[in-house]
């Protein structure tokens, strides 16, 4: 495979960990490789970001499995060119085995320009989608606080979701709740 990107990374995202493989070096030579694991806590993801920056990474690829990629995307999107790979496209590629091999394979495919990224809308559109899903759930169940719990409401009464609830109420939607919002 012909290399097209000098410094890139592949990420294998799991619920509690992210395995990262960075390939770097001249395009005409075999790349050097560095592999690390990080926690998916905010602290761990910021450490991942710093590690990628310290190695001069410009491009990062990850698979779009589940929802785990979203937080990582949000943290890395301002620092790197990100590619969200369809798992069907990279799993069918030869050479894919265990986690370490998988993340190395993703990095190799990215380095060679062989991964077509999935569409990821801009951050404001992603936020709007989340709020729309939340509002739909409220309208469907009529009990937004039941799933969030009263502690959530007490601690986050000014957050986006509750602003959406107030907006829907102002627009005439009736939303019942057994919990009284703080004044």
mmCIF file of C-alpha atoms in Angstrom:
data_model
loop_
_atom_site.group_PDB
_atom_site.id
_atom_site.type_symbol
_atom_site.label_atom_id
_atom_site.label_comp_id
_atom_site.label_asym_id
_atom_site.label_seq_id
_atom_site.Cartn_x
_atom_site.Cartn_y
_atom_site.Cartn_z
ATOM 1 C CA UNK A 1 0.000 0.000 0.000
ATOM 2 C CA UNK A 2 1.317 3.411 -0.961
ATOM 3 C CA UNK A 3 1.528 5.853 1.958
ATOM 4 C CA UNK A 4 -0.173 9.242 1.618
ATOM 5 C CA UNK A 5 -0.200 10.564 5.207
ATOM 6 C CA UNK A 6 3.011 10.930 7.237
ATOM 7 C CA UNK A 7 1.502 10.936 10.735
ATOM 8 C CA UNK A 8 -1.828 9.293 11.403
ATOM 9 C CA UNK A 9 -3.616 7.281 14.057
ATOM 10 C CA UNK A 10 -6.192 4.528 14.232
ATOM 11 C CA UNK A 11 -8.463 4.243 17.267
ATOM 12 C CA UNK A 12 -10.246 1.129 18.497
ATOM 13 C CA UNK A 13 -13.009 2.483 20.715
ATOM 14 C CA UNK A 14 -14.593 0.467 23.504
ATOM 15 C CA UNK A 15 -16.884 1.446 26.366
ATOM 16 C CA UNK A 16 -14.086 1.887 28.927
ATOM 17 C CA UNK A 17 -10.913 2.057 26.833
ATOM 18 C CA UNK A 18 -9.520 3.381 23.582
ATOM 19 C CA UNK A 19 -6.563 1.669 21.940
ATOM 20 C CA UNK A 20 -4.588 4.003 19.679
ATOM 21 C CA UNK A 21 -1.963 3.172 17.078
ATOM 22 C CA UNK A 22 0.108 5.982 15.582
ATOM 23 C CA UNK A 23 2.053 5.411 12.383
ATOM 24 C CA UNK A 24 4.634 8.056 11.543
ATOM 25 C CA UNK A 25 7.639 8.578 9.354
ATOM 26 C CA UNK A 26 8.636 9.380 5.770
ATOM 27 C CA UNK A 27 6.155 8.258 3.149
ATOM 28 C CA UNK A 28 8.754 6.286 1.211
ATOM 29 C CA UNK A 29 9.862 4.185 4.210
ATOM 30 C CA UNK A 30 8.244 1.759 6.589
ATOM 31 C CA UNK A 31 6.518 3.806 9.333
ATOM 32 C CA UNK A 32 7.387 3.721 13.001
ATOM 33 C CA UNK A 33 4.575 2.546 15.237
ATOM 34 C CA UNK A 34 3.441 3.524 18.711
ATOM 35 C CA UNK A 35 0.491 1.881 20.470
ATOM 36 C CA UNK A 36 -1.120 3.057 23.717
ATOM 37 C CA UNK A 37 -4.366 2.476 25.614
ATOM 38 C CA UNK A 38 -6.391 5.211 27.279
ATOM 39 C CA UNK A 39 -9.437 5.397 29.516
ATOM 40 C CA UNK A 40 -12.644 6.805 28.025
ATOM 41 C CA UNK A 41 -12.987 9.164 30.987
ATOM 42 C CA UNK A 42 -12.613 12.832 30.096
ATOM 43 C CA UNK A 43 -9.158 12.818 31.698
ATOM 44 C CA UNK A 44 -8.150 9.764 29.660
ATOM 45 C CA UNK A 45 -9.417 11.262 26.413
ATOM 46 C CA UNK A 46 -7.569 14.513 27.067
ATOM 47 C CA UNK A 47 -4.430 12.417 27.638
ATOM 48 C CA UNK A 48 -5.103 10.712 24.289
ATOM 49 C CA UNK A 49 -5.435 14.130 22.647
ATOM 50 C CA UNK A 50 -2.154 15.333 24.192
ATOM 51 C CA UNK A 51 -0.359 12.121 23.171
ATOM 52 C CA UNK A 52 -1.541 12.439 19.568
ATOM 53 C CA UNK A 53 -0.482 16.103 19.482
ATOM 54 C CA UNK A 54 2.941 15.237 20.957
ATOM 55 C CA UNK A 55 3.511 12.757 18.098
ATOM 56 C CA UNK A 56 2.488 15.316 15.479
ATOM 57 C CA UNK A 57 -0.528 13.354 14.283
ATOM 58 C CA UNK A 58 -2.618 15.121 11.642
ATOM 59 C CA UNK A 59 -5.284 12.529 10.796
ATOM 60 C CA UNK A 60 -7.237 10.092 12.994
ATOM 61 C CA UNK A 61 -9.622 7.273 12.072
ATOM 62 C CA UNK A 62 -12.105 5.407 14.263
ATOM 63 C CA UNK A 63 -14.953 3.019 13.602
ATOM 64 C CA UNK A 64 -18.552 4.106 14.042
ATOM 65 C CA UNK A 65 -19.554 1.314 16.381
ATOM 66 C CA UNK A 66 -22.316 2.210 18.826
ATOM 67 C CA UNK A 67 -22.275 5.649 20.416
ATOM 68 C CA UNK A 68 -18.868 5.428 22.073
ATOM 69 C CA UNK A 69 -17.106 7.286 19.248
ATOM 70 C CA UNK A 70 -19.140 10.478 19.796
ATOM 71 C CA UNK A 71 -17.382 11.779 22.912
ATOM 72 C CA UNK A 72 -13.979 11.039 21.394
ATOM 73 C CA UNK A 73 -14.985 12.840 18.205
ATOM 74 C CA UNK A 74 -16.098 15.892 20.202
ATOM 75 C CA UNK A 75 -12.788 16.076 22.038
ATOM 76 C CA UNK A 76 -10.541 15.518 18.996
ATOM 77 C CA UNK A 77 -12.423 17.353 16.249
ATOM 78 C CA UNK A 78 -10.715 20.730 16.721
ATOM 79 C CA UNK A 79 -7.179 19.279 16.669
ATOM 80 C CA UNK A 80 -7.204 16.684 13.875
ATOM 81 C CA UNK A 81 -8.741 15.698 10.562
ATOM 82 C CA UNK A 82 -11.075 12.934 11.682
ATOM 83 C CA UNK A 83 -12.442 10.032 9.685
ATOM 84 C CA UNK A 84 -15.367 7.974 10.919
ATOM 85 C CA UNK A 85 -15.110 4.599 9.220
ATOM 86 C CA UNK A 86 -18.017 2.306 8.483
ATOM 87 C CA UNK A 87 -17.110 -0.981 10.236
ATOM 88 C CA UNK A 88 -18.428 -2.998 7.292
ATOM 89 C CA UNK A 89 -15.883 -1.362 4.996
ATOM 90 C CA UNK A 90 -12.867 -2.017 7.193
ATOM 91 C CA UNK A 91 -13.862 -5.414 8.590
ATOM 92 C CA UNK A 92 -14.043 -6.882 5.108
ATOM 93 C CA UNK A 93 -10.488 -5.806 4.471
ATOM 94 C CA UNK A 94 -7.895 -8.593 4.752
ATOM 95 C CA UNK A 95 -5.487 -8.697 7.681
ATOM 96 C CA UNK A 96 -7.851 -7.704 10.489
ATOM 97 C CA UNK A 97 -7.471 -9.785 13.659
ATOM 98 C CA UNK A 98 -7.323 -8.945 17.377
ATOM 99 C CA UNK A 99 -7.700 -5.445 18.899
ATOM 100 C CA UNK A 100 -4.050 -4.439 18.490
ATOM 101 C CA UNK A 101 -3.975 -5.738 14.930
ATOM 102 C CA UNK A 102 -7.337 -4.072 14.243
ATOM 103 C CA UNK A 103 -6.166 -0.633 15.346
ATOM 104 C CA UNK A 104 -2.914 -1.020 13.421
ATOM 105 C CA UNK A 105 -4.902 -2.082 10.348
ATOM 106 C CA UNK A 106 -7.117 1.019 10.643
ATOM 107 C CA UNK A 107 -4.031 3.241 10.838
ATOM 108 C CA UNK A 108 -2.482 1.515 7.793
ATOM 109 C CA UNK A 109 -5.656 1.959 5.767
ATOM 110 C CA UNK A 110 -5.820 5.640 6.730
ATOM 111 C CA UNK A 111 -2.120 6.182 5.955
ATOM 112 C CA UNK A 112 -2.754 4.794 2.489
ATOM 113 C CA UNK A 113 -5.902 6.852 1.933
ATOM 114 C CA UNK A 114 -8.096 3.762 1.632
ATOM 115 C CA UNK A 115 -10.854 4.698 4.089
ATOM 116 C CA UNK A 116 -13.873 6.637 2.963
ATOM 117 C CA UNK A 117 -15.302 8.503 5.911
ATOM 118 C CA UNK A 118 -18.932 8.537 6.948
ATOM 119 C CA UNK A 119 -20.776 11.837 7.130
ATOM 120 C CA UNK A 120 -20.650 13.507 10.540
ATOM 121 C CA UNK A 121 -22.668 16.737 10.749
ATOM 122 C CA UNK A 122 -21.244 19.877 12.366
ATOM 123 C CA UNK A 123 -21.453 20.182 16.152
ATOM 124 C CA UNK A 124 -24.473 22.509 16.180
ATOM 125 C CA UNK A 125 -26.446 20.077 14.021
ATOM 126 C CA UNK A 126 -25.420 17.156 16.255
ATOM 127 C CA UNK A 127 -26.655 19.137 19.288
ATOM 128 C CA UNK A 128 -29.924 19.906 17.524
ATOM 129 C CA UNK A 129 -30.398 16.216 16.686
ATOM 130 C CA UNK A 130 -29.839 15.280 20.334
ATOM 131 C CA UNK A 131 -32.357 17.877 21.497
ATOM 132 C CA UNK A 132 -34.860 16.739 18.879
ATOM 133 C CA UNK A 133 -34.553 13.132 20.032
ATOM 134 C CA UNK A 134 -34.956 14.284 23.612
ATOM 135 C CA UNK A 135 -38.009 16.392 22.774
ATOM 136 C CA UNK A 136 -39.548 13.508 20.833
ATOM 137 C CA UNK A 137 -39.108 11.259 23.832
ATOM 138 C CA UNK A 138 -40.737 13.855 26.081
ATOM 139 C CA UNK A 139 -43.702 14.211 23.748
ATOM 140 C CA UNK A 140 -44.008 10.448 23.371
ATOM 141 C CA UNK A 141 -43.902 9.619 27.086
ATOM 142 C CA UNK A 142 -45.087 12.884 28.631
ATOM 143 C CA UNK A 143 -42.727 12.240 31.538
ATOM 144 C CA UNK A 144 -39.305 13.700 30.837
ATOM 145 C CA UNK A 145 -38.267 13.785 34.463
ATOM 146 C CA UNK A 146 -39.046 10.145 35.092
ATOM 147 C CA UNK A 147 -36.099 8.942 33.042
ATOM 148 C CA UNK A 148 -33.801 11.738 34.175
ATOM 149 C CA UNK A 149 -34.667 11.571 37.830
ATOM 150 C CA UNK A 150 -35.192 14.458 40.260
ATOM 151 C CA UNK A 151 -31.475 14.688 41.132
ATOM 152 C CA UNK A 152 -30.645 15.385 37.493
ATOM 153 C CA UNK A 153 -33.245 18.119 37.337
ATOM 154 C CA UNK A 154 -32.004 19.731 40.561
ATOM 155 C CA UNK A 155 -28.384 19.719 39.397
ATOM 156 C CA UNK A 156 -28.938 20.657 35.746
ATOM 157 C CA UNK A 157 -32.032 22.872 35.674
ATOM 158 C CA UNK A 158 -30.305 25.291 33.291
ATOM 159 C CA UNK A 159 -28.991 22.758 30.777
ATOM 160 C CA UNK A 160 -30.020 22.385 27.134
ATOM 161 C CA UNK A 161 -32.543 19.634 27.662
ATOM 162 C CA UNK A 162 -34.519 21.514 30.254
ATOM 163 C CA UNK A 163 -34.377 24.646 28.127
ATOM 164 C CA UNK A 164 -35.976 22.537 25.405
ATOM 165 C CA UNK A 165 -38.695 21.442 27.840
ATOM 166 C CA UNK A 166 -39.425 25.063 28.729
ATOM 167 C CA UNK A 167 -39.458 26.000 25.033
ATOM 168 C CA UNK A 168 -41.972 23.227 24.274
ATOM 169 C CA UNK A 169 -44.160 24.372 27.172
ATOM 170 C CA UNK A 170 -44.124 27.949 25.827
ATOM 171 C CA UNK A 171 -45.178 26.617 22.419
ATOM 172 C CA UNK A 172 -48.241 25.022 23.961
ATOM 173 C CA UNK A 173 -47.158 21.432 24.544
ATOM 174 C CA UNK A 174 -48.389 20.035 27.826
ATOM 175 C CA UNK A 175 -45.628 18.244 29.675
ATOM 176 C CA UNK A 176 -46.542 16.665 32.966
ATOM 177 C CA UNK A 177 -44.123 16.100 35.777
ATOM 178 C CA UNK A 178 -44.319 14.949 39.343
ATOM 179 C CA UNK A 179 -41.343 17.130 40.114
ATOM 180 C CA UNK A 180 -41.518 20.922 40.560
ATOM 181 C CA UNK A 181 -38.692 22.763 38.866
ATOM 182 C CA UNK A 182 -36.618 25.061 41.048
ATOM 183 C CA UNK A 183 -37.450 28.732 40.697
#
